[in-house]
Short mmCIF file of C-alpha atoms and ligand atoms in Angstrom, two decimals:
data_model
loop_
_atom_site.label_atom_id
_atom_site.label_comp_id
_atom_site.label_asym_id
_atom_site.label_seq_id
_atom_site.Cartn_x
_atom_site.Cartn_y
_atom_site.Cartn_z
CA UNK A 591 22.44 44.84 24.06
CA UNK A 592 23.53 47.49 21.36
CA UNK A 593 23.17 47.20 17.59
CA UNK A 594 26.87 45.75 17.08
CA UNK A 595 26.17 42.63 19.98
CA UNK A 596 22.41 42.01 17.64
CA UNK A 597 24.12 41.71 14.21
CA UNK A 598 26.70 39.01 13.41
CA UNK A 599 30.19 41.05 12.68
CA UNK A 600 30.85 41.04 9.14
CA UNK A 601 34.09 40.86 7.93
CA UNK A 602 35.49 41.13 4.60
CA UNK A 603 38.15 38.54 3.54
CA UNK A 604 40.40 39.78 0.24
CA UNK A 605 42.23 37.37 -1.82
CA UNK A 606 43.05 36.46 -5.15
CA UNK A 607 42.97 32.62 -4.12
CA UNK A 608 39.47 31.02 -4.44
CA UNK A 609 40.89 28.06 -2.28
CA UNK A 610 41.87 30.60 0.47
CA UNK A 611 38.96 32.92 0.35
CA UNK A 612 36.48 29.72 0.69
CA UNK A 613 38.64 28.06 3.37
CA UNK A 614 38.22 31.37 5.63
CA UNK A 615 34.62 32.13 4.84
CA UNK A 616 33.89 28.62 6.33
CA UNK A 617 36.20 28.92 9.12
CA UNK A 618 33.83 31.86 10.09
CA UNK A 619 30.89 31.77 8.83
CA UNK A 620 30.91 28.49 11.36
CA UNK A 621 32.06 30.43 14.21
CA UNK A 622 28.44 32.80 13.42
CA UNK A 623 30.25 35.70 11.51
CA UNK A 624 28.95 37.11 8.38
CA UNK A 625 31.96 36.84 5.98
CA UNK A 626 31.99 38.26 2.58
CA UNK A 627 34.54 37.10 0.06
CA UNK A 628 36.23 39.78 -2.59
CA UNK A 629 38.51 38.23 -5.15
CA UNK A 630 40.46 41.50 -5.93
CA UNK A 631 41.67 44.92 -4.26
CA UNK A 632 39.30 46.97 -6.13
CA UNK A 633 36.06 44.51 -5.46
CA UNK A 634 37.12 45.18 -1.95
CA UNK A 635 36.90 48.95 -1.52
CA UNK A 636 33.72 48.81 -3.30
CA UNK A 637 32.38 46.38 -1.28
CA UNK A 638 33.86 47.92 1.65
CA UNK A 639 32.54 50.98 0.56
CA UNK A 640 28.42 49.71 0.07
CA UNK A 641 28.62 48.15 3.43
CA UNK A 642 31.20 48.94 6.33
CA UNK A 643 32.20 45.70 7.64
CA UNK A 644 33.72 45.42 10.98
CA UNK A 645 37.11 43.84 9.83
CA UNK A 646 38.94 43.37 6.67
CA UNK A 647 41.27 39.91 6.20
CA UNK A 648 43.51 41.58 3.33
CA UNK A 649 46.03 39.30 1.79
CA UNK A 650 49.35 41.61 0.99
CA UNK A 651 50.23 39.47 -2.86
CA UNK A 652 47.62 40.33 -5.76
CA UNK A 653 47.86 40.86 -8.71
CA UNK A 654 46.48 44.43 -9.91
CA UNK A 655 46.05 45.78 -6.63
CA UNK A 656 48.37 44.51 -3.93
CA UNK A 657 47.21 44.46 -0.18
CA UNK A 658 49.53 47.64 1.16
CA UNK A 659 47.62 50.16 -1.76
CA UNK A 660 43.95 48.59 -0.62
CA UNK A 661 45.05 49.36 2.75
CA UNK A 662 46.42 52.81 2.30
CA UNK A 663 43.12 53.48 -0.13
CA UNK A 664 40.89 52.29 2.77
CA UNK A 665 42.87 54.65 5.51
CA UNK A 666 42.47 57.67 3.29
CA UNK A 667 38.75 57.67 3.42
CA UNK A 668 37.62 59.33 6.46
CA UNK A 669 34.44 56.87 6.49
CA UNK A 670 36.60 53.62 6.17
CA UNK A 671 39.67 54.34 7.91
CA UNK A 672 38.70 53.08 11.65
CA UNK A 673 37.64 49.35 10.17
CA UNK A 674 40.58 47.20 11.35
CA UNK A 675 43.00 45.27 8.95
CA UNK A 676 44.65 42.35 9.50
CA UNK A 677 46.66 41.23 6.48
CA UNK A 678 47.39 38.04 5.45
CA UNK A 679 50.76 37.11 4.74
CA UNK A 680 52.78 33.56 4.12
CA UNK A 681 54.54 32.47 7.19
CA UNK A 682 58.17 32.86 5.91
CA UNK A 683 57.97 36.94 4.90
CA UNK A 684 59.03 38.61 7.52
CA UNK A 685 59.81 41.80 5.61
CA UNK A 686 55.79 42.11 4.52
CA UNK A 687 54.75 41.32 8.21
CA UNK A 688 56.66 44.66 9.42
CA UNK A 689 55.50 46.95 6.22
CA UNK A 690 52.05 45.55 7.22
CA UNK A 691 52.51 47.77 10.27
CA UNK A 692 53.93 50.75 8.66
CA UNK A 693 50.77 50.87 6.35
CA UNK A 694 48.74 50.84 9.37
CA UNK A 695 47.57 47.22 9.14
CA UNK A 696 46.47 46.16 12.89
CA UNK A 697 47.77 42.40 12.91
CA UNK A 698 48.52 39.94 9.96
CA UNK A 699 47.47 36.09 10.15
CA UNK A 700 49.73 33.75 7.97
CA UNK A 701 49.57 31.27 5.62
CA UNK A 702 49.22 27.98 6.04
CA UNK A 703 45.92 28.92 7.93
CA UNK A 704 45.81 27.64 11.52
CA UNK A 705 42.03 27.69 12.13
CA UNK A 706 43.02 28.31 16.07
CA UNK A 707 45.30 31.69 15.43
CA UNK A 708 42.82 33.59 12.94
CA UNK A 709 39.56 32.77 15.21
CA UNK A 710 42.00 34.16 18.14
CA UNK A 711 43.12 37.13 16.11
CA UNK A 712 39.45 38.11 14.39
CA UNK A 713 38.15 37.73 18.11
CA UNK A 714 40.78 40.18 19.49
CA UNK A 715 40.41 42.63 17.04
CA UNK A 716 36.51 42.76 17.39
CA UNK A 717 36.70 42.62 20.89
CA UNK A 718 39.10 46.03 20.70
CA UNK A 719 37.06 47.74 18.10
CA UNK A 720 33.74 47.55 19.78
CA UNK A 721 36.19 48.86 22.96
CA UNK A 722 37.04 51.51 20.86
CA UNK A 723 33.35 52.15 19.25
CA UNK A 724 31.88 52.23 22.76
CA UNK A 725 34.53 54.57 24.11
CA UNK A 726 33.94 56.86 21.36
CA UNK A 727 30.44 57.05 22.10
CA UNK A 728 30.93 57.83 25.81
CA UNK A 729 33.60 60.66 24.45
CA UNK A 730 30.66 62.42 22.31
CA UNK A 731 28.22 61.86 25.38
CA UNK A 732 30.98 63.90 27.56
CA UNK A 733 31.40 66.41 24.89
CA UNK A 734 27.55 67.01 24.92
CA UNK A 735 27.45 67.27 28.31
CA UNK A 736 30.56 69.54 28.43
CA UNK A 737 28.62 72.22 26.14
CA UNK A 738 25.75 71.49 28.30
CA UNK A 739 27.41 72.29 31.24
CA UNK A 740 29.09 75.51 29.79
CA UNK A 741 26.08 76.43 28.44
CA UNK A 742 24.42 76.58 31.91
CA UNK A 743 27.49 78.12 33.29
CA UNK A 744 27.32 80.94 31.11
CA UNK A 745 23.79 81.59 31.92
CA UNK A 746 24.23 81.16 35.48
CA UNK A 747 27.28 83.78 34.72
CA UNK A 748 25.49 85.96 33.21
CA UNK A 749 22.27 86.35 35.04
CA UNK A 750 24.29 86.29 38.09
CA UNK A 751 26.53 89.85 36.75
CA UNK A 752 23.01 91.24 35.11
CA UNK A 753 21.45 90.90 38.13
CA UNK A 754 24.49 92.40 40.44
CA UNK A 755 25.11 95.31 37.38
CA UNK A 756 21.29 96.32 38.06
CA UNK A 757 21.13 96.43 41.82
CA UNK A 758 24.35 98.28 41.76
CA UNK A 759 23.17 100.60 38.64
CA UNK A 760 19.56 101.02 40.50
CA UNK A 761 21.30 101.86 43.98
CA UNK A 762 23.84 104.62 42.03
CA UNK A 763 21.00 106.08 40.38
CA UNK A 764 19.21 106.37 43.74
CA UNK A 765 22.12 107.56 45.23
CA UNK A 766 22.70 110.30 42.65
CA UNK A 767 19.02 111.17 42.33
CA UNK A 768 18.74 112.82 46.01
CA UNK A 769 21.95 115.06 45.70
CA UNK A 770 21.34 116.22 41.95
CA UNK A 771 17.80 117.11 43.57
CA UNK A 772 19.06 119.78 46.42
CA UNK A 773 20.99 121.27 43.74
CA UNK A 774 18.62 122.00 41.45
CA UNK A 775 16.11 122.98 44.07
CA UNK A 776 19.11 125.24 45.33
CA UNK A 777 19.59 126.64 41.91
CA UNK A 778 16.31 127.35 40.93
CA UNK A 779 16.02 129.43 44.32
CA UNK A 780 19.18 130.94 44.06
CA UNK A 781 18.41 132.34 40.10
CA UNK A 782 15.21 133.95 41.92
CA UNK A 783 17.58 135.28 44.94
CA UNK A 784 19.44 136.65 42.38
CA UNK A 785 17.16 138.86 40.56
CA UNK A 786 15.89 139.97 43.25
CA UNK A 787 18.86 141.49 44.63
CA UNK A 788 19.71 142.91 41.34
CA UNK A 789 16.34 144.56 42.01
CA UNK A 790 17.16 146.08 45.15
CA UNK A 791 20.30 147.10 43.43
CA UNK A 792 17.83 149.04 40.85
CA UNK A 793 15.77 150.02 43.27
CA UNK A 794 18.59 151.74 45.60
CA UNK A 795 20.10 153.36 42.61
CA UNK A 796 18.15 156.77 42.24
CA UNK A 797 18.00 156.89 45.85
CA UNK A 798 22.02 157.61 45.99
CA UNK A 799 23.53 161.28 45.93
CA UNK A 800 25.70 162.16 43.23
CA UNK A 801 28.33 161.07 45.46
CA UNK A 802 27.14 157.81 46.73
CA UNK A 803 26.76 157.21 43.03
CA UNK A 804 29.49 158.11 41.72
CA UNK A 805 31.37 155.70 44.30
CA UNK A 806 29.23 152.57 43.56
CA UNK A 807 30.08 153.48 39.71
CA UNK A 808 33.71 153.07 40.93
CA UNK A 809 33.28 149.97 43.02
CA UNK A 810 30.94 148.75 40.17
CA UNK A 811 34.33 149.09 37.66
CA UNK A 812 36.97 147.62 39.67
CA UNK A 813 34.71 144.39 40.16
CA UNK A 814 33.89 144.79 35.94
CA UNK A 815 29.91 144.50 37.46
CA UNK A 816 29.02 144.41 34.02
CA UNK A 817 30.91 141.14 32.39
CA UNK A 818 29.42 140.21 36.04
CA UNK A 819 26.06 141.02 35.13
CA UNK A 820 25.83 139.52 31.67
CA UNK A 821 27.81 136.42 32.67
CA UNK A 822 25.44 135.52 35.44
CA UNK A 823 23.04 133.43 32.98
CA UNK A 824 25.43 132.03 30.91
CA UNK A 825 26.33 130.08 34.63
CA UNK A 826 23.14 129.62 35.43
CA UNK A 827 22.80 128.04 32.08
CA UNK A 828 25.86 125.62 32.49
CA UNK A 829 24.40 124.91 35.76
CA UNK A 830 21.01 123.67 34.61
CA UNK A 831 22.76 121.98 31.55
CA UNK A 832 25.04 120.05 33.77
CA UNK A 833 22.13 118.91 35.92
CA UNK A 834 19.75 117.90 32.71
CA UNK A 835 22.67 115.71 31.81
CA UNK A 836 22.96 114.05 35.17
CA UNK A 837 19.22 113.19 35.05
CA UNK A 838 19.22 111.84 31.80
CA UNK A 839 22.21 109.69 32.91
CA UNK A 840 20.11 108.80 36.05
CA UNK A 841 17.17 107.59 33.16
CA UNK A 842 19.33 105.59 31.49
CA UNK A 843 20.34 103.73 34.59
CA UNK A 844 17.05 103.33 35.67
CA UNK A 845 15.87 102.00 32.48
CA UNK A 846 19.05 99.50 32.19
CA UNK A 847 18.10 98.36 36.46
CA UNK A 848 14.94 97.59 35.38
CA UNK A 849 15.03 94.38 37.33
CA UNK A 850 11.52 92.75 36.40
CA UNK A 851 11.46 89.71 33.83
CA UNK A 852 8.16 90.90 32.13
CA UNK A 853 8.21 90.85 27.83
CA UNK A 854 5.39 93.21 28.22
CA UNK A 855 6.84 96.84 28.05
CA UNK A 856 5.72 98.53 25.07
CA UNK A 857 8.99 99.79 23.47
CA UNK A 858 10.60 101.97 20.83
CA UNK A 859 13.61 100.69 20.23
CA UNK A 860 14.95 104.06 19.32
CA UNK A 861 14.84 105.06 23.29
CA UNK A 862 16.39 102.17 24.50
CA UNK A 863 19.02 103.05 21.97
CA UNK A 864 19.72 106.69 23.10
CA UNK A 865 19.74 105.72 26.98
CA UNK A 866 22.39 103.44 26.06
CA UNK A 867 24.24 105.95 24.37
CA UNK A 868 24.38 108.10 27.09
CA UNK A 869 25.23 105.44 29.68
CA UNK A 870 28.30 104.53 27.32
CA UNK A 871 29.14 108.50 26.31
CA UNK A 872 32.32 107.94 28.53
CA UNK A 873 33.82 105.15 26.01
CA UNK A 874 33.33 106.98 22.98
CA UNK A 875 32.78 110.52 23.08
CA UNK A 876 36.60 111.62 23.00
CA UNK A 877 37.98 109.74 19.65
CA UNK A 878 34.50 107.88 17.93
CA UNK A 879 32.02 109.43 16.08
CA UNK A 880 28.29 108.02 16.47
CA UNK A 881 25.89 108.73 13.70
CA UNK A 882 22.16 108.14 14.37
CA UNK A 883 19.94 107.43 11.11
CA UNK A 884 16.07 106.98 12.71
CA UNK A 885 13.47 105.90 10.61
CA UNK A 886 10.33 105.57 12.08
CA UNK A 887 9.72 102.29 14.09
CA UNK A 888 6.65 99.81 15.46
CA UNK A 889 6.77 99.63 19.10
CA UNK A 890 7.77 96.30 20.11
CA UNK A 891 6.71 94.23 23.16
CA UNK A 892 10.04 93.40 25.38
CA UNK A 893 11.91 94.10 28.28
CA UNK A 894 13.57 97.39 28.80
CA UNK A 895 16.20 95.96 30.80
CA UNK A 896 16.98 93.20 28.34
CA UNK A 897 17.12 94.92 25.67
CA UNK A 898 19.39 97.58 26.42
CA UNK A 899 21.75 94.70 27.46
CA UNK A 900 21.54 93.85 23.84
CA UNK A 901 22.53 97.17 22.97
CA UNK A 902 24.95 97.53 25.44
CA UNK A 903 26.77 94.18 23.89
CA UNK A 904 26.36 94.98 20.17
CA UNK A 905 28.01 98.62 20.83
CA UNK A 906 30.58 97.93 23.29
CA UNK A 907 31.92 95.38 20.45
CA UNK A 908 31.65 98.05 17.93
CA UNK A 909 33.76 100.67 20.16
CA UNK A 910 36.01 98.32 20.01
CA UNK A 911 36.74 97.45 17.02
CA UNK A 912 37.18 101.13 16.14
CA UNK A 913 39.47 101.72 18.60
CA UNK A 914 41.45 99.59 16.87
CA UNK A 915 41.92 101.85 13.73
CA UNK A 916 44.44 104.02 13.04
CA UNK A 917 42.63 105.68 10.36
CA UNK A 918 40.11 108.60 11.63
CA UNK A 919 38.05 108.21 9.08
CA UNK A 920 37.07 104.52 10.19
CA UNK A 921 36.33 105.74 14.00
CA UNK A 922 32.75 106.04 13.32
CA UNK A 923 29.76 103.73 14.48
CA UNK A 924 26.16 103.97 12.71
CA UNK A 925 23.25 103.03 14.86
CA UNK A 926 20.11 102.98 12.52
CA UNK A 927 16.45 101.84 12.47
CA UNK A 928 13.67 100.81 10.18
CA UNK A 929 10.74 98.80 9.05
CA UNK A 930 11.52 95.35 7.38
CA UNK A 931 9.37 92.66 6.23
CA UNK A 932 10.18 89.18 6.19
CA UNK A 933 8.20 86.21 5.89
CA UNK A 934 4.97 88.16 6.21
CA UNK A 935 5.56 90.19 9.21
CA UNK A 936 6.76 93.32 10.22
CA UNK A 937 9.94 93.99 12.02
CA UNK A 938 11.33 96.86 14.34
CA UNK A 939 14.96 96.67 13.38
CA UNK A 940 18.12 98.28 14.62
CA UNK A 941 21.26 98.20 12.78
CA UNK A 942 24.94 98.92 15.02
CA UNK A 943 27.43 99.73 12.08
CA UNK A 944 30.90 99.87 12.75
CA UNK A 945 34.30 100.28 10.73
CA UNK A 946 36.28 98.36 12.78
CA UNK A 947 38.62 95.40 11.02
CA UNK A 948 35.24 93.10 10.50
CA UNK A 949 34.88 89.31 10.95
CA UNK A 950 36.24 87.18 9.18
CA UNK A 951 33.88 84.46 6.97
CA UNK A 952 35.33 81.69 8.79
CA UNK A 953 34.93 83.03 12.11
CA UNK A 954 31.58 84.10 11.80
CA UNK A 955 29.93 81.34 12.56
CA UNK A 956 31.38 80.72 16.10
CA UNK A 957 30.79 84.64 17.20
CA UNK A 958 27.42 83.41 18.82
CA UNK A 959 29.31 80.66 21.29
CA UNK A 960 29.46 80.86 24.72
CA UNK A 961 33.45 82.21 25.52
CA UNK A 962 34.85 82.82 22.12
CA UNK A 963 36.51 85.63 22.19
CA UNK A 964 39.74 86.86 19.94
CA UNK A 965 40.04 89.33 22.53
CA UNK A 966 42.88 89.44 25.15
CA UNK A 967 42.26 88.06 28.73
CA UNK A 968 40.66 90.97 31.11
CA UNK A 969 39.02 92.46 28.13
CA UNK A 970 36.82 90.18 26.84
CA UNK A 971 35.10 86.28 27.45
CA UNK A 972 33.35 85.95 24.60
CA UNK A 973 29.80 86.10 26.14
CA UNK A 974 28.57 89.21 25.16
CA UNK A 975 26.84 88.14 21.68
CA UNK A 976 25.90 84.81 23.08
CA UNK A 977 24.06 86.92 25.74
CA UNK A 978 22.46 88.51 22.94
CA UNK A 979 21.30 85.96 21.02
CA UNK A 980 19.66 84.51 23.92
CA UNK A 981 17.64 87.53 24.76
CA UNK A 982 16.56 88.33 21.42
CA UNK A 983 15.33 84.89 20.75
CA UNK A 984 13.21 85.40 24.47
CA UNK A 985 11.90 87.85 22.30
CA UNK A 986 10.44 85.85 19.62
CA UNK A 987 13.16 88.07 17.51
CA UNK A 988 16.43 87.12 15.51
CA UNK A 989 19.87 89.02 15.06
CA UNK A 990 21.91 89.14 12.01
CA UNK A 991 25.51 89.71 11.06
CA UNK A 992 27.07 90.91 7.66
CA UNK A 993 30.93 91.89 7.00
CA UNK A 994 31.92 92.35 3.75
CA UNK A 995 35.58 92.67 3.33
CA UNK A 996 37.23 96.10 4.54
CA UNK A 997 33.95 96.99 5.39
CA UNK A 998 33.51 96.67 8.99
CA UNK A 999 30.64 94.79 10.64
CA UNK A 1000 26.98 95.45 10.62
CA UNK A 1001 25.00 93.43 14.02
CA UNK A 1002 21.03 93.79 13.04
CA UNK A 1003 18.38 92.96 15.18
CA UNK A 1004 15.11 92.14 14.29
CA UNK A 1005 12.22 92.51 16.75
CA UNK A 1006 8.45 91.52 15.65
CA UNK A 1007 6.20 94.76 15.70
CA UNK A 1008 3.85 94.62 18.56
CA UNK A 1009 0.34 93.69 18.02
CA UNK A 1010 -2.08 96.40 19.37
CA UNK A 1011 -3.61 93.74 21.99
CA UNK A 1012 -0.14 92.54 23.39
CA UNK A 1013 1.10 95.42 25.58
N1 LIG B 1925 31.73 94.59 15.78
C1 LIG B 1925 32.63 93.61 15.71
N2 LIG B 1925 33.71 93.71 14.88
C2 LIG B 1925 34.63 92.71 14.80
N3 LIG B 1925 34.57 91.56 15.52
C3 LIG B 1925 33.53 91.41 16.37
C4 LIG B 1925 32.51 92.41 16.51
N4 LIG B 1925 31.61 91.96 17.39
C5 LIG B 1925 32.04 90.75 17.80
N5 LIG B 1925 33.19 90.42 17.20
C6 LIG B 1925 33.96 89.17 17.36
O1 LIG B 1925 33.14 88.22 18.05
C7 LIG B 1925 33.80 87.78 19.25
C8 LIG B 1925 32.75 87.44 20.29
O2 LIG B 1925 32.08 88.63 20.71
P1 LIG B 1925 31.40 88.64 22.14
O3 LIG B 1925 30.77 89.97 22.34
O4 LIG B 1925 30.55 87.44 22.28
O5 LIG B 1925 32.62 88.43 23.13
P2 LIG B 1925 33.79 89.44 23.54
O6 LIG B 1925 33.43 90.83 23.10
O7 LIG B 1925 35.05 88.89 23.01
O8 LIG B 1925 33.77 89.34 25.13
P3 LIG B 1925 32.59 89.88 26.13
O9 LIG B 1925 32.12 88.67 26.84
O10 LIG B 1925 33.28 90.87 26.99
O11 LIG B 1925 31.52 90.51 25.27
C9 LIG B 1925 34.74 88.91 19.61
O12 LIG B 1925 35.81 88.47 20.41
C10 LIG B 1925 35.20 89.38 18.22
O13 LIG B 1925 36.19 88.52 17.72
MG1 LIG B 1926 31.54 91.65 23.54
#
């Protein structure tokens, strides 16, 4: 039995007429209601307004306040507007019976009082609002389990990508790992080969006749063996360059596969940050600007993994809101860390700057729900910062947001310095 089936329904009867508003209190009050008699319109909304009955018996003919303004008064306030109405009107006024409607009375019961008609009508209109309360309440239960179930959906979403993304990103960086190894194994013995035929070469040289010399002088020429000579290095250099950058792309892959669940790798935040940087060089380098402003850091207790999804989120968003600039001046992203304090602890915090168009206030609240997204379909579906939120919470951490007009966003996250003991 709910609360509404425990307590009598009380209903409110309105009119001017002592003889009519005693009549229909007993009529109910017999049947087991609770009836509560108000002599005027404005007695009525306040007593409507101390205690939301269940139905209001409104006669339309008052003096002061009529009926159809009581009714439009009560339908105006958001807390009062569901209680039915059911005016009360004399039998012959047909004209009152339809504006009763327009005013969004439910019913009207008419004068002379037939005790039959108005137990029939306040039954009815009970009956349908407690219909009407009950449906409401399954409607919120559905919508709770809705954003239950799209909560779970998104996390089944996401861990189900995360964990595809790192056996694919650990099985590339395998992959690349073995071939990037020949060559620099090749290279390293081919720089040696190399100086020590330019050895033999020196070694040969005062061995030649004036004649055999003064041909490999000439060959030496034509092939301009000394731009030759001097440019070898530089290739060598370009060589090894090329290959340090393809390792430290294979690191940041590795560090991003990092498939375990464990909180307890010691961190600086500051690495996690630069292997993401590299593993995202492709989507900025040509046209954005990124600005790195280290302070120095606590290590923090997390998971490598996790954490550069985080980063991978917040600066992916940034990128793109740049890229939506015209002005090059604005196609610049800050990423920046210090030491913060806040409610006696320390923090490891990372700030992701951009100068994209910002948030606006009234948006910013929903940023963190699973799929909202004011991007276009195929390039966004509005998990990415719900994703974060999650895993910075795992972390005992917090992330916060600021965008002042015209100035871009700022994403901060705050991670709790580790404790010596904890990893
Ligand atoms: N740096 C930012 N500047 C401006 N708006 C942002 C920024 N970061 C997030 N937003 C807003 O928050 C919304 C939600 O971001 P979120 O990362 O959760 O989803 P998304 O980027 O739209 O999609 P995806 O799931 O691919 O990340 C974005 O659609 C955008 O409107
Ligand atoms: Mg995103």
């Amino acid at each position: 039995m709910d609360e509404h089936e425990r307590t009598p329904p009380s209903i409110l009867i309105v009119d001017d007429v002592a003889a009519n508003l005693s009549l229909l209190s007993g009529i109910l009050k017999n049947q087991g209601y609770r009836a509560r008699p108000a002599p005027s319109g404005a007695l009525a909304l306040q007593a409507a307004g101390y205690e939301k009955p269940d139905l209001i018996l409104l006669d339309i003919h008052m003096p002061g306040m009529d009926g159809f303004e009581v009714c439009r008064r009560l339908k105006a306030d958001k807390a009062l507007a569901d209680i039915p109405v059911l005016f009360i009107s004399a039998l012959s006024e047909t004209r009152d019976k339809v504006r009763a409607f327009g005013e969004g009375g439910q019913d009207y019961i008419t004068k002379p009082f037939q005790v039959e008609e108005v137990l029939a009508r306040v039954r009815t209109h009970l009956e349908l609002r407690r219909a009407q309360r009950t449906l409401e309440e399954r409607n919120t239960d559905l919508r709770e389990a809705l954003e239950h179930l799209k909560n779970a959906q998104s996390h089944l979403i996401v861990s189900e990508k995360m964990a595809a993304l790192g056996v694919l990103a650990a099985g590339v960086a395998h992959e690349i790992n073995n071939p990037v190894n020949f060559v620099k194994t090749s290279c390293h013995g081919l720089e040696k080969n190399f100086e020590d035929i330019l050895s033999v070469l020196s070694f040969c040289r005062p061995l030649l006749s004036a004649e055999g010399l003064a041909a490999l002088e000439d060959y030496q020429r034509r092939i301009d063996y000394d731009t030759m000579l001097r440019e070898i290095p530089q290739l060598f250099g370009h060589m090894f360059e090329g290959l340090q950058r393809t390792e430290e792309i294979v690191k940041s892959l590795r560090t991003f596969a990092r498939t375990d669940e464990s909180l307890g790798n010691r961190i600086d935040l500051r690495e996690v940050a630069d292997a993401v940087l590299v593993m995202l060089r492709s989507r900025y380098r040509k046209h954005i600007q990124v600005l790195k402003s280290y302070e120095d850091i606590p290590a923090i207790c997390g998971n490598t993994g996790k954490l550069s999804q985080v980063l991978i989120n917040l600066l992916s968003n940034a990128i793109d809101a740049v890229e939506e600039q015209q002005d090059p001046s604005r196609k610049h992203i800050t990423v920046a860390t210090e030491t913060l304090r806040r409610n006696e602890n320390d923090y490891a915090v990372l700030h992701i700057s951009d100068m994209g168009q910002g948030i606006p206030q009234e948006l910013i609240h929903k940023i963190f729900d699973p799929f909202f997204t004011t991007k276009s379909v195929g390039k966004g579906i509005g998990l990415g910062l719900f994703i974060c939120n999650n895993l910075i919470k795992e972390h005992h951490g917090f992330l916060e947001v600021a965008s002042p007009a015209g100035q871009g966003a700022t994403f901060s996250i705050f991670l709790p310095a580790s404790q010596e003991d904890r990893c």
